[in-house]
XYZ file of C-alpha atoms in Angstrom:
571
model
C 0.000 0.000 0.000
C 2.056 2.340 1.001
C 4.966 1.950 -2.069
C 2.138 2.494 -4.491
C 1.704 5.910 -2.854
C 5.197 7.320 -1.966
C 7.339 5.909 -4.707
C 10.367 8.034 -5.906
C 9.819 10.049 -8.858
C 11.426 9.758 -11.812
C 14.676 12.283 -12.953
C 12.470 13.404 -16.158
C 9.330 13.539 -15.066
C 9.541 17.431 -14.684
C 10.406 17.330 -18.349
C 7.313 15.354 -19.746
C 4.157 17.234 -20.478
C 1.081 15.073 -20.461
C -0.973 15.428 -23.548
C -3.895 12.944 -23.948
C -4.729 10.493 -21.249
C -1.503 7.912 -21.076
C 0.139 9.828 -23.281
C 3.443 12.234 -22.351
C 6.265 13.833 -24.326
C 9.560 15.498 -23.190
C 10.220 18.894 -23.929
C 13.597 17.879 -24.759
C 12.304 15.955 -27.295
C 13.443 17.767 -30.986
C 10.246 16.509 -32.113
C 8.500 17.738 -29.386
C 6.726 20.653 -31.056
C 5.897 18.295 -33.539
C 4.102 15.826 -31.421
C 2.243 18.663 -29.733
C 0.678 19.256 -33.040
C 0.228 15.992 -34.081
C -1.460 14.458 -30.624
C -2.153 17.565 -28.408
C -3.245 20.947 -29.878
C -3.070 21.274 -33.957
C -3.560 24.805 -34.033
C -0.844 25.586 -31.019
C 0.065 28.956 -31.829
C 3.858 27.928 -30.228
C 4.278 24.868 -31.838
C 3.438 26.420 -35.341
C 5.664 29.218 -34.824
C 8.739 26.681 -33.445
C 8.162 24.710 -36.226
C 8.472 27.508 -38.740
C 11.411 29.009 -37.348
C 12.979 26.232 -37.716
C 11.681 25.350 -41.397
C 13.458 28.442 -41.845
C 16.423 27.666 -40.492
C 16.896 24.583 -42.812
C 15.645 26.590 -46.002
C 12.374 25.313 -46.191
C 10.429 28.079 -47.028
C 7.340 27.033 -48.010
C 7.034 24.916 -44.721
C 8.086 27.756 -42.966
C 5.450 29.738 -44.271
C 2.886 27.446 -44.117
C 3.744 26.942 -40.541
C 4.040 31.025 -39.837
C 0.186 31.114 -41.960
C -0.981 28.496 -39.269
C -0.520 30.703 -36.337
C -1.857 33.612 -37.721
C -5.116 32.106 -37.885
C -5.368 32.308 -33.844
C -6.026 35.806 -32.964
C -5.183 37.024 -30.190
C -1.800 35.008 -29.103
C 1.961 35.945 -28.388
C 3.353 34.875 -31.983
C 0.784 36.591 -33.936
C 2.728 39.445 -34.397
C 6.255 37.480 -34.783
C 4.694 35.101 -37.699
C 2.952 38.176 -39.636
C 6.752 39.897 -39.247
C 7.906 36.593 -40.771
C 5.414 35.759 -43.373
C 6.752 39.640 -44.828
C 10.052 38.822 -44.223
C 9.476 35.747 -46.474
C 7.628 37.861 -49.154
C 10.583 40.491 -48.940
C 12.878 37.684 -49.668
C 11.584 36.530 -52.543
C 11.199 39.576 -54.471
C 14.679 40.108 -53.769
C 15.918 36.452 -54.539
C 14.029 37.253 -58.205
C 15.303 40.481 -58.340
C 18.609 38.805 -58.324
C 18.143 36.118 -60.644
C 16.930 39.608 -63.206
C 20.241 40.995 -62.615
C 22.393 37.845 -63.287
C 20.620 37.361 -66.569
C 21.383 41.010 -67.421
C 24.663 40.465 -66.795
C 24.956 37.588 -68.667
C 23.509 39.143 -71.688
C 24.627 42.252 -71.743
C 22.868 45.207 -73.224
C 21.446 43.271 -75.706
C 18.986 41.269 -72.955
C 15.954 39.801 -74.663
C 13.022 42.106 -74.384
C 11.314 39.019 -74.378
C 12.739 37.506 -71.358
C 12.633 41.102 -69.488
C 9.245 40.252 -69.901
C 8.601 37.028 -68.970
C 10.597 37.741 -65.213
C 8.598 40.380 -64.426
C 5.530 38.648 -65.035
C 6.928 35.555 -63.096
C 7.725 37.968 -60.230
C 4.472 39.680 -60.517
C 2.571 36.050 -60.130
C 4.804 35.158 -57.450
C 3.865 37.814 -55.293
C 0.058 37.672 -56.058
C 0.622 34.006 -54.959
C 2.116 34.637 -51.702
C -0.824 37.802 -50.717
C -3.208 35.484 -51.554
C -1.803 33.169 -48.986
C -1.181 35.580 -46.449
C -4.948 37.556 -46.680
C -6.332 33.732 -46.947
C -4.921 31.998 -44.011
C -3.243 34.670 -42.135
C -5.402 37.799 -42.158
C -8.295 38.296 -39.432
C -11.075 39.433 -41.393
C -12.331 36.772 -44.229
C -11.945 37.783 -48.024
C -14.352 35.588 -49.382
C -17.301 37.398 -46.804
C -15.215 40.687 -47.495
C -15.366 41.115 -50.942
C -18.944 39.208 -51.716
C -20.926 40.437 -49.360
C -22.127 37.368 -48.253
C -20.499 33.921 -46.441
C -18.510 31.649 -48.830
C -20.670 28.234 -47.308
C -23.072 27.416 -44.863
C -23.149 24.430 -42.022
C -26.296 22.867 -41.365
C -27.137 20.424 -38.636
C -29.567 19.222 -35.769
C -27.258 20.489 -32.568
C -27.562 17.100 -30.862
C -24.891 14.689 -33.414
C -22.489 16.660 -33.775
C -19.013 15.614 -32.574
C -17.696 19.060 -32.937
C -19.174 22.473 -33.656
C -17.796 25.608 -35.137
C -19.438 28.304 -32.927
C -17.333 31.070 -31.818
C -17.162 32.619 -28.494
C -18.674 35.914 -30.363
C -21.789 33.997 -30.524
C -22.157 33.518 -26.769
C -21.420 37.230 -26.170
C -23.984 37.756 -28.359
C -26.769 36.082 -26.435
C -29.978 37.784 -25.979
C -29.521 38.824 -22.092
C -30.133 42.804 -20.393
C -30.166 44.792 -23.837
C -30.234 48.310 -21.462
C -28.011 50.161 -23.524
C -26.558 48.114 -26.353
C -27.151 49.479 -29.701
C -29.393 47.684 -32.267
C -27.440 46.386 -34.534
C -25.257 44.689 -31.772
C -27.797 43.091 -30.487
C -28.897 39.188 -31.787
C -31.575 39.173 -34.370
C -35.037 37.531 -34.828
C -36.701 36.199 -37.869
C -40.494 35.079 -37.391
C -41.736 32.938 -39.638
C -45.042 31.651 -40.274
C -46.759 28.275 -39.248
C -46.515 26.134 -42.228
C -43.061 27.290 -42.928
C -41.225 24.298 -44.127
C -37.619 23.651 -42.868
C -36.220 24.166 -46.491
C -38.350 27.642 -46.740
C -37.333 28.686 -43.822
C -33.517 27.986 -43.916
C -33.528 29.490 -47.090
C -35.091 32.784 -45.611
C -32.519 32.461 -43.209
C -29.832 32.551 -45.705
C -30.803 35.269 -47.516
C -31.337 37.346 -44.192
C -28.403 36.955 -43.011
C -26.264 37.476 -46.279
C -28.216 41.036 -45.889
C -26.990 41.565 -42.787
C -23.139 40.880 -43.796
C -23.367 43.233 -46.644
C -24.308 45.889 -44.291
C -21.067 45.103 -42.315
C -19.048 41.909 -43.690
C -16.771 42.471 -40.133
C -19.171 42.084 -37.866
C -20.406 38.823 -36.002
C -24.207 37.707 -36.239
C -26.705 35.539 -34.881
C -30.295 35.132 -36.256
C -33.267 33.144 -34.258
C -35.780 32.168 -35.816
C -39.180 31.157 -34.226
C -42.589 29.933 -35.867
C -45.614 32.191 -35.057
C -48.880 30.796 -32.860
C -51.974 32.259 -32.651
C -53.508 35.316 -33.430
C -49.597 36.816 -34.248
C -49.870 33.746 -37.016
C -50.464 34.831 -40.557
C -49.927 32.571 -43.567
C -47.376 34.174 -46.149
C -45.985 36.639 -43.127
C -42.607 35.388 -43.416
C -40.566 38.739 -42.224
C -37.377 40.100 -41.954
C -34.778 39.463 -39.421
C -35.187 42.240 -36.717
C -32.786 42.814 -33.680
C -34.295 41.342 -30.358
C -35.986 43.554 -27.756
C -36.699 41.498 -24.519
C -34.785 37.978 -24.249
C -38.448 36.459 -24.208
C -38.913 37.248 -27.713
C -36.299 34.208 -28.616
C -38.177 31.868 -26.608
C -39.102 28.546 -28.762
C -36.836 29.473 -31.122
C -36.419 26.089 -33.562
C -33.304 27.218 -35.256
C -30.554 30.020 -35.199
C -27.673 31.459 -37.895
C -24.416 32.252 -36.981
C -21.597 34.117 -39.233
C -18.184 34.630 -37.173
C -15.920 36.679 -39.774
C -12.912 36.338 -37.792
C -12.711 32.417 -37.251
C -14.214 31.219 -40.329
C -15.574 31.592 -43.797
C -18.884 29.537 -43.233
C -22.142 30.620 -41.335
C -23.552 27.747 -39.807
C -27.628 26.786 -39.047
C -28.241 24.886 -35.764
C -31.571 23.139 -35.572
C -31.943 23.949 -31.893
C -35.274 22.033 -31.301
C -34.855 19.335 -33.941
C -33.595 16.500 -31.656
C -31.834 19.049 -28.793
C -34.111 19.363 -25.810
C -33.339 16.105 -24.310
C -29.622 16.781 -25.085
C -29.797 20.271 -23.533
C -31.340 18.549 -20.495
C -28.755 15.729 -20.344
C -25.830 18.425 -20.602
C -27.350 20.411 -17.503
C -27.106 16.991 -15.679
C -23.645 16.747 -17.025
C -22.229 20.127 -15.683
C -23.908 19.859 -12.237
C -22.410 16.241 -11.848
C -18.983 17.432 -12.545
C -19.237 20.524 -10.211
C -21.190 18.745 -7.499
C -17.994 16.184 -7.717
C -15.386 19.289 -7.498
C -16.672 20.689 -5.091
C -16.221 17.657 -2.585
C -13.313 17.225 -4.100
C -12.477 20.737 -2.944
C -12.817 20.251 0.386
C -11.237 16.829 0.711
C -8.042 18.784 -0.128
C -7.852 21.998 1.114
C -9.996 23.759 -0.915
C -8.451 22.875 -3.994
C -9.649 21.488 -7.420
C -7.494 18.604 -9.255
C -5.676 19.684 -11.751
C -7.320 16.974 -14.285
C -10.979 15.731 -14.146
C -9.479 12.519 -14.139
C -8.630 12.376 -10.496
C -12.267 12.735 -9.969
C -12.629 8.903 -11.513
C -10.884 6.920 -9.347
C -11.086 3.469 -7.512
C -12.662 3.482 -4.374
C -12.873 5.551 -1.860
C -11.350 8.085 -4.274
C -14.756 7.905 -6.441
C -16.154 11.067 -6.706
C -17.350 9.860 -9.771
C -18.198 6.461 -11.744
C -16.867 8.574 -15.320
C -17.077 12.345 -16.477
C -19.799 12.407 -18.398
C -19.927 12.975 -21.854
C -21.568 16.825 -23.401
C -24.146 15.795 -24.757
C -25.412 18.585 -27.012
C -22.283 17.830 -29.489
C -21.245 14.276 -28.211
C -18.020 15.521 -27.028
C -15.664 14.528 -24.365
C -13.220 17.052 -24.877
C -11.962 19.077 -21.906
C -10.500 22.009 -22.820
C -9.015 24.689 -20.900
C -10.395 27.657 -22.743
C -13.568 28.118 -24.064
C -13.872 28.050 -27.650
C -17.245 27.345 -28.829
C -16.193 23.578 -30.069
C -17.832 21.084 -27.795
C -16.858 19.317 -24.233
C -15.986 21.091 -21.371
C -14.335 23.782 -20.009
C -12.190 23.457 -17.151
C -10.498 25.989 -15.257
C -8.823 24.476 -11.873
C -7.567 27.376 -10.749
C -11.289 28.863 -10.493
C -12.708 30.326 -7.390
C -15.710 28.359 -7.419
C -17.088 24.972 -9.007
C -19.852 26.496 -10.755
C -16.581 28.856 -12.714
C -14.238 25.811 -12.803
C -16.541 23.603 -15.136
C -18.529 24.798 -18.197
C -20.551 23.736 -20.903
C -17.732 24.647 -24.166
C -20.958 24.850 -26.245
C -21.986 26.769 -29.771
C -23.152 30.165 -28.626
C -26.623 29.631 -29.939
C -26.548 25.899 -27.946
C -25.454 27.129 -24.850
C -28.234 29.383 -24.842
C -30.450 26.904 -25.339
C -29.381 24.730 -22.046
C -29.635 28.115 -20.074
C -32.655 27.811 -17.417
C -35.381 30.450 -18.337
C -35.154 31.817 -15.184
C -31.072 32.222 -14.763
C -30.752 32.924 -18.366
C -30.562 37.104 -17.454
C -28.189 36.968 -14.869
C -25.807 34.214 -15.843
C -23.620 33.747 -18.752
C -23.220 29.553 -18.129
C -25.086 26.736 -16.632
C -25.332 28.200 -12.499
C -23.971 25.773 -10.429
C -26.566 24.284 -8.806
C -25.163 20.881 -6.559
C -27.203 16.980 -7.201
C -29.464 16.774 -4.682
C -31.520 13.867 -3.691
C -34.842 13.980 -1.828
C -36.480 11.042 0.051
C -40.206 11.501 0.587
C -41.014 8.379 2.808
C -45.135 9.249 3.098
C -44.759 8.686 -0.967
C -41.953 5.860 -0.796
C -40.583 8.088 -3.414
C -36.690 9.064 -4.362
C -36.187 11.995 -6.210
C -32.697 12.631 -8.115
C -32.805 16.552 -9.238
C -30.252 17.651 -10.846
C -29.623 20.481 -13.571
C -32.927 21.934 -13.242
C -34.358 17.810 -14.423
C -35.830 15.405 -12.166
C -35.460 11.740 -12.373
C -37.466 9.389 -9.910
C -37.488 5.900 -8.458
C -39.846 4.010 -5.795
C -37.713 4.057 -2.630
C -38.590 1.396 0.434
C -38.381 2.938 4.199
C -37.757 1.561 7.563
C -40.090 -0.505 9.607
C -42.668 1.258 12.319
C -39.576 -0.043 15.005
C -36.858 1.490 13.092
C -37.673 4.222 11.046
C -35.650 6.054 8.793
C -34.300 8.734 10.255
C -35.627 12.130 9.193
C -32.746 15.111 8.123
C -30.223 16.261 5.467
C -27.317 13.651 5.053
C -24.252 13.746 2.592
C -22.770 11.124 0.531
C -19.562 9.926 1.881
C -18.852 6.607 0.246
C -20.149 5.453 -3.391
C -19.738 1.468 -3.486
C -20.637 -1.155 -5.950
C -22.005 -4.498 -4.329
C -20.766 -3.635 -0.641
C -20.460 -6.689 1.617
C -22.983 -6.968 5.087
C -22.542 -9.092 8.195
C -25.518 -11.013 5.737
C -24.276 -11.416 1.743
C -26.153 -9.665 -0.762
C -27.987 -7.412 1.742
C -27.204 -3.859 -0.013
C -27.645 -4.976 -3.184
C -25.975 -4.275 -6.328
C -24.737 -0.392 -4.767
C -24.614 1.993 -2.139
C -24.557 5.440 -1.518
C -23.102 5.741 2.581
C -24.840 8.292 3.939
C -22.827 7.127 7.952
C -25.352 5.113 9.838
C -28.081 4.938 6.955
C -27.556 4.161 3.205
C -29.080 4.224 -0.328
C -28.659 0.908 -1.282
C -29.775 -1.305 -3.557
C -32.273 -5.019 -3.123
C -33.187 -8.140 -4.873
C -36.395 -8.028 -3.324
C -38.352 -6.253 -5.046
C -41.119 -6.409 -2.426
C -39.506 -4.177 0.325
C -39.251 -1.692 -2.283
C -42.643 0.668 -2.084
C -43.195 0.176 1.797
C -41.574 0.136 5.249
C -39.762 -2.973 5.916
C -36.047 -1.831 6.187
C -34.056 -1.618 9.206
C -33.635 2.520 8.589
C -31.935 2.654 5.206
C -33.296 3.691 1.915
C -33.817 0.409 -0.490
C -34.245 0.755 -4.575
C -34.357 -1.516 -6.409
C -31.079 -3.330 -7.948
C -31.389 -1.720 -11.586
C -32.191 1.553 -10.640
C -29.471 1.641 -7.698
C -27.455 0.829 -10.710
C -27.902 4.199 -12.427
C -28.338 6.127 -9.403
C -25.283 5.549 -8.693
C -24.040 6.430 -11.290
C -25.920 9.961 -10.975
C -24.964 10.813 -7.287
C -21.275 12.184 -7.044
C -19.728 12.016 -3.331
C -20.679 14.581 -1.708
C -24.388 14.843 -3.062
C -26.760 16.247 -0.670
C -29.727 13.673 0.329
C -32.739 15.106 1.960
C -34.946 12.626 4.300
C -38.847 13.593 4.795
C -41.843 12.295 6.226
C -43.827 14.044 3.343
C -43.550 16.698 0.739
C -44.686 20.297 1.792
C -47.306 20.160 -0.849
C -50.158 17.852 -1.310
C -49.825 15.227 -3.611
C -46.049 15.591 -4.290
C -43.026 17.616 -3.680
C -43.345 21.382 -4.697
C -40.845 22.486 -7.918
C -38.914 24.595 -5.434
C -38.361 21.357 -2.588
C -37.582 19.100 -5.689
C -35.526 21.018 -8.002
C -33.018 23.980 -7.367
C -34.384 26.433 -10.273
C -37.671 28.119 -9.329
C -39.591 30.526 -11.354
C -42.054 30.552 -14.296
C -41.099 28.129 -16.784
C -38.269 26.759 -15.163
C -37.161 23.075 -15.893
C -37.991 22.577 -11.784
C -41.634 23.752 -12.713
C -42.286 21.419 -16.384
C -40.603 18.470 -13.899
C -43.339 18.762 -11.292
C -43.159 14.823 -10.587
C -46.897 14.055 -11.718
C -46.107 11.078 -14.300
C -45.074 7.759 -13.654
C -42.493 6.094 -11.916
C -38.581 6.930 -13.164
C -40.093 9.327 -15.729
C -39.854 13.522 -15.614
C -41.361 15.738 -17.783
C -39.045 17.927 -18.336
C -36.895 15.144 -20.082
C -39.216 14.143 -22.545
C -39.282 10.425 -21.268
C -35.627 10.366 -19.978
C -35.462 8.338 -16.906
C -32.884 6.888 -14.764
C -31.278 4.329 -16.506
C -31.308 6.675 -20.175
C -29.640 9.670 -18.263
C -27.156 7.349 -17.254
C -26.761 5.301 -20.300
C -26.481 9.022 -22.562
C -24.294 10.555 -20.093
C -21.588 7.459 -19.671
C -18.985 8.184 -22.107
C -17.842 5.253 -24.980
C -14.656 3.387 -23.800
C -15.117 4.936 -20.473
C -11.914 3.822 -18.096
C -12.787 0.652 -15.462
C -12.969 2.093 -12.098
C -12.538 -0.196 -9.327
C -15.590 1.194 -7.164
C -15.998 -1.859 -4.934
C -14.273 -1.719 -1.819
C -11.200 -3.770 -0.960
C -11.544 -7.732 -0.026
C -12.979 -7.884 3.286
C -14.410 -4.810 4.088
C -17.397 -4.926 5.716
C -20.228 -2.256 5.888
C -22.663 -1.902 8.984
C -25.337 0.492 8.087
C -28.589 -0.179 9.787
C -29.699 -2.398 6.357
């Protein structure tokens, strides 16, 4: 035990520099800047530059320009300036390397120098150095030619939000999200485009194009983002079909099925999201996601000092170091990226140096996405996902488990104790996460447990204790949904313990979930359907949050605890 922990570190291990998962290099490597672009980061403004200084140095100058190009296509960094200096320097150079070869063939023929041939060099020259600007304003300038010069965006993306591996947003499009408008001018505000009722989705996108390529010909510089809604009601009119108009109350984007955005200075395309074609239950699982992760940190946090780990990783480890069974996949692109930045392109965002989980961990979503996973009710006052910790509440009047977290809640029949030894009312935290914990009698928490100190959640094969009051004090569910509970609750988790909900007939939006207000996800979850289902969710239920959220090829944790450990909660 204790060699595994304190073993000597190795004489290079200050040198390596870990890039994906089991992977490290050595930055005395001379490929090292290499293998940073080729396994790490492929648009490292560093490596690029390295790599094109050195191009240089051998007299490879089109690598060493096409290096120098790379880094100019991240704007702002520190070797933005330095590659623009050396993409002229390289353009400089070869005017004066065919300048040269003009005067040696002068020389060589004398006076009498074939008018001819005068010609031909200049021309050559002249196409050179068209070549090389067109290279430089193409890859290296930050406003796109193609939008520039036509007016209008060379391509467009379009996609339903919820498949997609990786997006293209741009952090311009979350700044532009429709939030207090008290002061910000018109045209910098997002825009709306109302469409009518029987608007098909090829109608409207192509309204949506042509709106938009308006709006870059007014200003091809500037970023946009267009929502577009279908009218209800009286407001409905067939053939209404409008103009894209900038947004006056946040409200106004409410519904909205689909939204444009055009990001001049990161790309040439403008890319369509379908936000409600296929998104919702996404948008829900990623809430879920973020709070999981955060709800992990944060007892994480004050295991150790008050500080975050530097990787999410350390949050997955074997038992008792299980804060979490995996980090869970964002679901709105599919992602499992973390990044350390946000850049619009899926995953998440972590920040361990952060004052606070909720700033630590965010959603690294499309600006028009991330909008979309925003609570109604937070969505003027916060810019990301608030952190709001996974909570689970026991109502034993209803024999009823509640899991809410992310503004969704998920449900599961819960047994009690008996009349003799009831389960104790009170707020309890989760200090241990186990998978098939042994008893003084085998099998008797089932397939998990959540320790909670004297009292667990636990799991049962009988599937007749769960519903009443026939446990010695702990809380049973059954086997299958202890399963992905488990895999829901992060250590730490709150767990509230109840006689009965404060109102009638089930537990109020604001006892159940954390978000209150009108339309809230708390509110649409309001725990009236069946067992395991919410609302809110559109049929998601335990096991499906689970399933979505678990990552492919996630790493084996060892979550059981070590051979003969036994547990004594009150069963």
């Amino acid at each position: 035990m204790g060699g595994a922990t304190n073993r000597f570190s190795h004489p290079l291990e200050p040198q390596l520099v870990r890039v994906n998962k089991n992977l490290y290099i050595s930055r005395g490597d001379p490929q090292y800047f290499d293998k940073v672009i080729r396994y790490a980061d492929k648009t490292s403004p560093e490596a690029h530059f390295r790599m094109g200084e050195r191009a240089r140095e051998q007299g490879n100058l089109p690598r060493a320009l096409f290096h120098y190009q790379e880094v100019m296509k991240t704007y702002p960094s520190p070797f933005y300036s330095d590659a623009n200096r050396a993409v002229h320097e390289l353009v400089k150079r070869e005017e004066n390397d065919l300048a040269g070869v003009r005067q040696e063939l002068e020389a060589a023929t004398g006076s009498k120098f074939n008018k001819f041939l005068r010609t031909f060099l200049y021309a050559l020259i002249v196409i050179n150095l068209v070549l090389l600007v067109v290279l430089l304003t193409g890859a290296g300038n930050k406003q796109t030619a193609s939008a520039a010069e036509n007016g209008k965006p060379s391509s467009y993306e379009s996609h339903a939000s919820q498949p997609q591996e990786r997006s293209s947003f741009s952090p311009e499009a979350a700044s532009l999200r429709p939030e207090e408008f008290s002061g910000v001018k018109p045209d910098e505000r997002p825009y709306l485009l109302r469409l009518s009722p029987g608007t098909g989705s090829a109608r409207a996108e192509a309204i949506l194009r042509e709106e938009m390529e308006l709006l870059i010909g007014r200003n091809p510089q500037k970023s946009r983002v267009i929502y577009v809604i279908r009218l209800t009601g009286q407001d409905a009119l067939p053939g209404m079909d409008g103009q894209a108009v900038p947004v006056k109350d946040p409200a106004e984007v409410k519904g909205a099925f689909a939204a444009a955005e055009y990001a001049p200075t990161l790309r040439k395309t403008a890319e369509i999201t379908y936000l409600d074609e296929g998104a919702p239950r996404a948008q829900v699982l990623t809430r879920i996601g973020a709070q999981l992760i955060r709800t992990a940190l944060g007892a994480y946090a004050a295991d150790h000092g008050g500080k975050f780990p530097a990787s999410l990783d350390e949050l997955v480890r074997d038992y008792p170091g299980n804060y979490l069974s995996f980090v869970p996949r964002e679901a709105v692109t599919g992602s499992i990226r973390v990044s350390p930045s946000y850049d619009g392109g899926g995953g998440w965002v972590y920040r361990p140096a952060a004052g606070d989980a909720g700033s630590a961990l965010t959603p690294n979503l499309p600006g028009a996405a991330l909008a979309g996973i925003i609570l109604p009710a937070s969505a003027a006052a916060q810019a990301n996902v608030p952190f709001e910790p996974v909570r689970v509440t026991v109502s034993k009047r209803e024999h009823r488990l509640l899991l809410t977290a992310g503004g969704a809640v998920l449900e599961a029949r819960a047994g009690i104790g008996r009349p003799e030894s009831p389960t104790p009312d009170g707020t309890f935290a989760v200090q241990e996460r186990v998978i098939a914990p042994a008893g003084r009698t085998p099998g008797v928490y089932g397939a998990a447990a959540l320790g909670l100190g004297a009292i667990a959640v636990h799991g049962t094969a009988d599937a007749a204790s769960v519903g009443t009051g026939r446990s010695l004090g702990c809380i049973r569910v059954g086997d299958a949904d202890m399963q992905a509970l488990f895999a829901l609750v992060p250590k730490g988790s709150a767990v509230r313990i109840a006689e009965a909900s404060p109102a009638a007939g089930g537990l109020s939006a604001s006892e159940a979930g954390p978000a209150s207000g009108a339309g809230s996800a708390a509110d649409a979850a309001s725990v009236s359907g069946g067992a395991g289902v919410s609302a809110v969710t559109g049929g998601l239920d335990l096991a499906g949050a689970s399933e979505a959220l678990r990552p492919p090829g996630a790493p084996a944790v060892r979550e059981r605890a070590p051979e003969g450990t036994v547990f004594h909660w009150l069963g």
